[in-house]
Each structure stands twice: as C-alpha cells, then as structure tokens.
Amino acid sequence: MNDLKKTLRKYKWYQTLGSIKYRIKTERRKQNASSRKIEALRNSKNGKRCFIVGNGPSLSIDDLEMIKEDDCFAVNRIYKIFNQTTWRPTFYFSQDEKVLEEIKDDIHSLFDECEGVFLNSSIYNHFKEIKRDNLYFMYVDYEDSYPELPNFSFDASKKIYEGFTVAYACIQMAVYMGYSEIYIIGTDHNYNNQRLGDGTVVYDKTVLNYMPGLEGNTWYPPQLVKTTLAYRKSREVCEKNGVVIRNATRGGKLEEFERVDFDSLF
C-alpha cells in the first residue's frame, strides 16, 4: 500500500510538472507571436503626430470631434462614450489587471473600431480564443524604481515598463511607432484619493476622477508621485530623441510637460 501511495504521489508530481512546463511553453509561444506583431509596428508612423487621450473630467466630446482625423491612443473605459461621438481611437490600451477583469466582456466591440487593441499579456487567457490581427498582447515589466525615474522601453515588442498609469505605456508605444509629435489631453493628473510616496492615502471629495460617462472603480489609490516620475522620464526621452511631447489638457495638474493650447493645434 505504501508503494502504491508513493507511486501515486510521484505520478501527481509529474502531472503538475508537465502542466507547468506546458503553461510556460504556451506563454512563450504567445509572447513570441505577439512580439513579432508589435515589432512590425516599429517606425510605422514616422513623422506623424498623435494624441494620447486620458479619461479625466477635462475631456469633452467637442474636443474628441476635433481630433477625429488624427491618430489617437485611448484607454480603459473610453468606449462608454462612443454613442456620443463619431470619434474613435486609432489604438486602444488597457493595462491594469483589475480594470481588465471588470471590462473584459466589453472589449470585444473594440476590434472593429480600432486599428490596434493592446492588452496586458497577463490576462491572455480571457482572449486566447480571439483570432484578430489587430489584437496585441504587451508584456508589462512591473519593476518599481521609485524614488528613481522608471525605465523607458525602446523596444515595445519585448516589454513595456510600468509607470503607474496606462498613459506611460501609450507614450512608450508612440515613440516606438515613430511619432514625431505627441499631445496629451484629458489627463488631469488629479484624483479624489491618492497614495503618497510614504504610503499615506489622502482624500479630497471635491475632485472628480473621470469625464462624465466614464466613471468606474478606482481599484487602488493612484500613485501620482510615481506617475509624475514616469511623465518626467517620458519628457527626457522625447527631448533626447527629437520627439515633441506637450500637454494640451484643458486645466488639470499635469505640469511635467510644456503646455500648449489645444485649440492652437488646428
């Protein structure tokens, strides 16, 4: 009987090991396939300008209509206001795993709306059955270098670095694609709750987090101190590489980029 138990335990151990090896192989195949797809985007937008659209309360439907002829990156729950505008983003990004779990059933409609849909590879299993050429899985490196500036990926086909905002992923991808001008709108850089550098959470109930219609759960207090460092790194990288990056948000508290009047861009 003891020999039988040992044999069964050994068999289960081999089964577990085999399952782990299979998952690793599957993950590598998936990552390699998506890496090759993203690699094809390198410098594909050379010389063009783009807008990175945040979901903050400063965003307006009128402003979206103004940029509908431009290439645009947009994020998370932006699809909730599609019924109010003819504007559609060129590229859609979602990175936060909690947000993706919440909206995963809504994302399917975006494949027919956007040139590219970029999702965190960590939720691959929710979309592995979808065979769409415009679905990309980006590998997110969660390295936290605070209080130093974060890393910036110059090869988005391999990885995207964490910046505690999905906008940082958009900026890294925009640089990889070769855009020469990047304008940020709808990024108020201000929330009614946020985690400070020492871990303290502060609240201000007078602050709106999102544009009306784009409300949703804020699963973790935003870490604006770390996000600010990511924007600072973005500015430094763009300046060194001849890429114009400006903040065209109407108001808000994002001051890491030189401001430009949104209306002057048209």
PDB file of C-alpha atoms in Angstrom, residues 56-210:
ATOM      1  CA  GLY A  56     -10.188  62.877 -16.887  1.00  0.00           C
ATOM      2  CA  PRO A  57     -13.015  65.352 -16.263  1.00  0.00           C
ATOM      3  CA  SER A  58     -11.372  67.935 -18.577  1.00  0.00           C
ATOM      4  CA  LEU A  59     -12.057  65.700 -21.599  1.00  0.00           C
ATOM      5  CA  SER A  60     -15.021  66.760 -23.744  1.00  0.00           C
ATOM      6  CA  ILE A  61     -16.930  65.375 -26.688  1.00  0.00           C
ATOM      7  CA  ASP A  62     -16.266  68.571 -28.643  1.00  0.00           C
ATOM      8  CA  ASP A  63     -12.524  68.104 -28.252  1.00  0.00           C
ATOM      9  CA  LEU A  64     -12.743  64.490 -29.362  1.00  0.00           C
ATOM     10  CA  GLU A  65     -14.562  65.576 -32.500  1.00  0.00           C
ATOM     11  CA  MET A  66     -11.685  67.976 -33.177  1.00  0.00           C
ATOM     12  CA  ILE A  67      -9.128  65.142 -33.284  1.00  0.00           C
ATOM     13  CA  LYS A  68     -11.086  62.521 -35.191  1.00  0.00           C
ATOM     14  CA  GLU A  69      -8.800  62.885 -38.213  1.00  0.00           C
ATOM     15  CA  ASP A  70      -5.679  62.392 -36.072  1.00  0.00           C
ATOM     16  CA  ASP A  71      -4.110  59.207 -34.776  1.00  0.00           C
ATOM     17  CA  CYS A  72      -5.221  58.767 -31.163  1.00  0.00           C
ATOM     18  CA  PHE A  73      -4.387  56.475 -28.266  1.00  0.00           C
ATOM     19  CA  ALA A  74      -7.206  55.963 -25.742  1.00  0.00           C
ATOM     20  CA  VAL A  75      -7.637  53.781 -22.688  1.00  0.00           C
ATOM     21  CA  ASN A  76      -9.785  51.708 -20.377  1.00  0.00           C
ATOM     22  CA  ARG A  77     -13.496  52.717 -20.359  1.00  0.00           C
ATOM     23  CA  ILE A  78     -13.322  55.217 -23.229  1.00  0.00           C
ATOM     24  CA  TYR A  79     -15.758  53.078 -25.257  1.00  0.00           C
ATOM     25  CA  LYS A  80     -18.554  54.104 -22.894  1.00  0.00           C
ATOM     26  CA  ILE A  81     -18.931  57.455 -24.670  1.00  0.00           C
ATOM     27  CA  PHE A  82     -18.797  56.106 -28.249  1.00  0.00           C
ATOM     28  CA  ASN A  83     -22.563  56.646 -28.501  1.00  0.00           C
ATOM     29  CA  GLN A  84     -21.945  60.390 -28.099  1.00  0.00           C
ATOM     30  CA  THR A  85     -19.268  60.915 -30.753  1.00  0.00           C
ATOM     31  CA  THR A  86     -18.161  59.884 -34.218  1.00  0.00           C
ATOM     32  CA  TRP A  87     -14.538  59.983 -32.982  1.00  0.00           C
ATOM     33  CA  ARG A  88     -12.820  56.652 -32.493  1.00  0.00           C
ATOM     34  CA  PRO A  89      -9.320  55.964 -31.181  1.00  0.00           C
ATOM     35  CA  THR A  90      -6.748  54.538 -33.548  1.00  0.00           C
ATOM     36  CA  PHE A  91      -5.238  52.479 -30.744  1.00  0.00           C
ATOM     37  CA  TYR A  92      -6.852  51.230 -27.555  1.00  0.00           C
ATOM     38  CA  PHE A  93      -4.834  50.325 -24.441  1.00  0.00           C
ATOM     39  CA  SER A  94      -5.720  48.663 -21.167  1.00  0.00           C
ATOM     40  CA  GLN A  95      -3.099  47.535 -18.693  1.00  0.00           C
ATOM     41  CA  ASP A  96      -4.444  47.389 -15.132  1.00  0.00           C
ATOM     42  CA  GLU A  97      -5.440  43.805 -14.365  1.00  0.00           C
ATOM     43  CA  LYS A  98      -8.356  44.795 -12.115  1.00  0.00           C
ATOM     44  CA  VAL A  99      -9.781  47.124 -14.756  1.00  0.00           C
ATOM     45  CA  LEU A 100      -9.351  44.448 -17.423  1.00  0.00           C
ATOM     46  CA  GLU A 101     -11.199  41.904 -15.293  1.00  0.00           C
ATOM     47  CA  GLU A 102     -14.043  44.388 -14.949  1.00  0.00           C
ATOM     48  CA  ILE A 103     -14.339  45.355 -18.634  1.00  0.00           C
ATOM     49  CA  LYS A 104     -13.148  42.196 -20.420  1.00  0.00           C
ATOM     50  CA  ASP A 105     -16.603  41.420 -21.824  1.00  0.00           C
ATOM     51  CA  ASP A 106     -16.924  44.922 -23.279  1.00  0.00           C
ATOM     52  CA  ILE A 107     -13.609  44.980 -25.129  1.00  0.00           C
ATOM     53  CA  HIS A 108     -14.703  42.700 -27.966  1.00  0.00           C
ATOM     54  CA  SER A 109     -16.516  45.506 -29.789  1.00  0.00           C
ATOM     55  CA  LEU A 110     -13.267  47.493 -29.980  1.00  0.00           C
ATOM     56  CA  PHE A 111     -11.695  45.142 -32.515  1.00  0.00           C
ATOM     57  CA  ASP A 112     -13.971  46.572 -35.205  1.00  0.00           C
ATOM     58  CA  GLU A 113     -13.442  50.166 -34.030  1.00  0.00           C
ATOM     59  CA  CYS A 114      -9.664  50.430 -33.671  1.00  0.00           C
ATOM     60  CA  GLU A 115      -6.571  49.829 -35.744  1.00  0.00           C
ATOM     61  CA  GLY A 116      -4.951  48.158 -32.758  1.00  0.00           C
ATOM     62  CA  VAL A 117      -6.097  46.852 -29.363  1.00  0.00           C
ATOM     63  CA  PHE A 118      -3.254  46.488 -26.844  1.00  0.00           C
ATOM     64  CA  LEU A 119      -3.862  44.478 -23.683  1.00  0.00           C
ATOM     65  CA  ASN A 120      -1.694  43.357 -20.800  1.00  0.00           C
ATOM     66  CA  SER A 121      -0.411  39.856 -21.582  1.00  0.00           C
ATOM     67  CA  SER A 122      -1.256  38.823 -18.012  1.00  0.00           C
ATOM     68  CA  ILE A 123      -4.938  38.434 -18.999  1.00  0.00           C
ATOM     69  CA  TYR A 124      -4.187  36.449 -22.155  1.00  0.00           C
ATOM     70  CA  ASN A 125      -6.440  33.552 -21.103  1.00  0.00           C
ATOM     71  CA  HIS A 126      -9.543  35.737 -21.374  1.00  0.00           C
ATOM     72  CA  PHE A 127      -8.815  36.453 -25.046  1.00  0.00           C
ATOM     73  CA  LYS A 128      -6.786  33.450 -26.249  1.00  0.00           C
ATOM     74  CA  GLU A 129      -9.630  32.234 -28.481  1.00  0.00           C
ATOM     75  CA  ILE A 130      -9.832  35.531 -30.359  1.00  0.00           C
ATOM     76  CA  LYS A 131      -8.025  35.450 -33.679  1.00  0.00           C
ATOM     77  CA  ARG A 132      -7.771  39.076 -34.691  1.00  0.00           C
ATOM     78  CA  ASP A 133      -4.816  40.644 -36.469  1.00  0.00           C
ATOM     79  CA  ASN A 134      -5.291  43.881 -34.539  1.00  0.00           C
ATOM     80  CA  LEU A 135      -5.096  42.280 -31.072  1.00  0.00           C
ATOM     81  CA  TYR A 136      -1.716  42.769 -29.400  1.00  0.00           C
ATOM     82  CA  PHE A 137      -0.537  41.499 -26.032  1.00  0.00           C
ATOM     83  CA  MET A 138       2.107  43.702 -24.443  1.00  0.00           C
ATOM     84  CA  TYR A 139       4.383  42.372 -21.744  1.00  0.00           C
ATOM     85  CA  VAL A 140       4.440  44.765 -18.778  1.00  0.00           C
ATOM     86  CA  ASP A 141       7.572  44.844 -16.632  1.00  0.00           C
ATOM     87  CA  TYR A 142       6.403  45.816 -13.138  1.00  0.00           C
ATOM     88  CA  GLU A 143       9.823  46.977 -11.993  1.00  0.00           C
ATOM     89  CA  ASP A 144       9.367  49.751  -9.422  1.00  0.00           C
ATOM     90  CA  SER A 145      12.418  52.007  -9.298  1.00  0.00           C
ATOM     91  CA  TYR A 146      10.926  54.680  -7.001  1.00  0.00           C
ATOM     92  CA  PRO A 147      12.282  57.143  -5.965  1.00  0.00           C
ATOM     93  CA  GLU A 148      14.415  56.976  -9.117  1.00  0.00           C
ATOM     94  CA  LEU A 149      12.956  57.572 -12.576  1.00  0.00           C
ATOM     95  CA  PRO A 150      11.481  54.418 -14.140  1.00  0.00           C
ATOM     96  CA  ASN A 151      12.951  52.691 -17.162  1.00  0.00           C
ATOM     97  CA  PHE A 152      11.613  53.526 -20.613  1.00  0.00           C
ATOM     98  CA  SER A 153      11.279  50.796 -23.230  1.00  0.00           C
ATOM     99  CA  PHE A 154      12.839  51.440 -26.614  1.00  0.00           C
ATOM    100  CA  ASP A 155      11.656  48.031 -27.810  1.00  0.00           C
ATOM    101  CA  ALA A 156       7.958  47.731 -27.066  1.00  0.00           C
ATOM    102  CA  SER A 157       7.876  44.375 -28.848  1.00  0.00           C
ATOM    103  CA  LYS A 158       9.805  42.960 -25.885  1.00  0.00           C
ATOM    104  CA  LYS A 159       8.349  44.865 -22.946  1.00  0.00           C
ATOM    105  CA  ILE A 160       6.631  47.975 -21.668  1.00  0.00           C
ATOM    106  CA  TYR A 161       7.746  49.416 -18.339  1.00  0.00           C
ATOM    107  CA  GLU A 162       5.341  50.237 -15.528  1.00  0.00           C
ATOM    108  CA  GLY A 163       4.665  53.911 -14.947  1.00  0.00           C
ATOM    109  CA  PHE A 164       1.619  53.604 -12.665  1.00  0.00           C
ATOM    110  CA  THR A 165      -0.537  54.939 -15.481  1.00  0.00           C
ATOM    111  CA  VAL A 166      -1.529  53.304 -18.754  1.00  0.00           C
ATOM    112  CA  ALA A 167      -0.614  56.602 -20.449  1.00  0.00           C
ATOM    113  CA  TYR A 168       3.051  55.663 -19.905  1.00  0.00           C
ATOM    114  CA  ALA A 169       2.501  52.512 -21.959  1.00  0.00           C
ATOM    115  CA  CYS A 170       0.907  54.647 -24.685  1.00  0.00           C
ATOM    116  CA  ILE A 171       3.865  57.035 -24.720  1.00  0.00           C
ATOM    117  CA  GLN A 172       6.392  54.202 -24.965  1.00  0.00           C
ATOM    118  CA  MET A 173       4.445  52.663 -27.848  1.00  0.00           C
ATOM    119  CA  ALA A 174       4.027  56.020 -29.609  1.00  0.00           C
ATOM    120  CA  VAL A 175       7.796  56.595 -29.515  1.00  0.00           C
ATOM    121  CA  TYR A 176       8.370  53.032 -30.754  1.00  0.00           C
ATOM    122  CA  MET A 177       5.989  53.637 -33.653  1.00  0.00           C
ATOM    123  CA  GLY A 178       7.949  56.729 -34.637  1.00  0.00           C
ATOM    124  CA  TYR A 179       5.510  59.568 -33.964  1.00  0.00           C
ATOM    125  CA  SER A 180       7.356  62.894 -34.003  1.00  0.00           C
ATOM    126  CA  GLU A 181       4.709  64.849 -32.063  1.00  0.00           C
ATOM    127  CA  ILE A 182       2.756  63.588 -29.052  1.00  0.00           C
ATOM    128  CA  TYR A 183      -0.024  65.656 -27.474  1.00  0.00           C
ATOM    129  CA  ILE A 184      -1.698  64.657 -24.224  1.00  0.00           C
ATOM    130  CA  ILE A 185      -5.290  65.645 -23.492  1.00  0.00           C
ATOM    131  CA  GLY A 186      -7.828  64.714 -20.824  1.00  0.00           C
ATOM    132  CA  THR A 187      -5.074  63.927 -18.322  1.00  0.00           C
ATOM    133  CA  ASP A 188      -5.933  65.953 -15.222  1.00  0.00           C
ATOM    134  CA  HIS A 189      -3.380  64.139 -13.049  1.00  0.00           C
ATOM    135  CA  ASN A 190      -5.641  64.582 -10.040  1.00  0.00           C
ATOM    136  CA  TYR A 191      -7.863  62.132  -8.149  1.00  0.00           C
ATOM    137  CA  ASN A 192     -10.107  62.254  -5.110  1.00  0.00           C
ATOM    138  CA  ASN A 193      -7.844  59.704  -3.454  1.00  0.00           C
ATOM    139  CA  GLN A 194      -4.163  59.073  -3.955  1.00  0.00           C
ATOM    140  CA  ARG A 195      -1.272  57.280  -2.313  1.00  0.00           C
ATOM    141  CA  LEU A 196       1.705  59.441  -1.388  1.00  0.00           C
ATOM    142  CA  GLY A 197       5.321  58.366  -1.585  1.00  0.00           C
ATOM    143  CA  ASP A 198       5.352  57.308   2.076  1.00  0.00           C
ATOM    144  CA  GLY A 199       2.275  55.117   1.590  1.00  0.00           C
ATOM    145  CA  THR A 200      -0.202  57.539   3.145  1.00  0.00           C
ATOM    146  CA  VAL A 201      -3.571  57.746   1.367  1.00  0.00           C
ATOM    147  CA  VAL A 202      -5.174  61.188   1.154  1.00  0.00           C
ATOM    148  CA  TYR A 203      -8.699  62.095   0.081  1.00  0.00           C
ATOM    149  CA  ASP A 204     -10.371  65.113  -1.489  1.00  0.00           C
ATOM    150  CA  LYS A 205     -14.060  64.510  -2.168  1.00  0.00           C
ATOM    151  CA  THR A 206     -14.342  67.704  -4.220  1.00  0.00           C
ATOM    152  CA  VAL A 207     -12.255  66.207  -7.049  1.00  0.00           C
ATOM    153  CA  LEU A 208     -13.836  64.371  -9.980  1.00  0.00           C
ATOM    154  CA  ASN A 209     -11.831  61.422 -11.257  1.00  0.00           C
ATOM    155  CA  TYR A 210     -13.337  60.961 -14.719  1.00  0.00           C
TER     156      TYR A 210
END
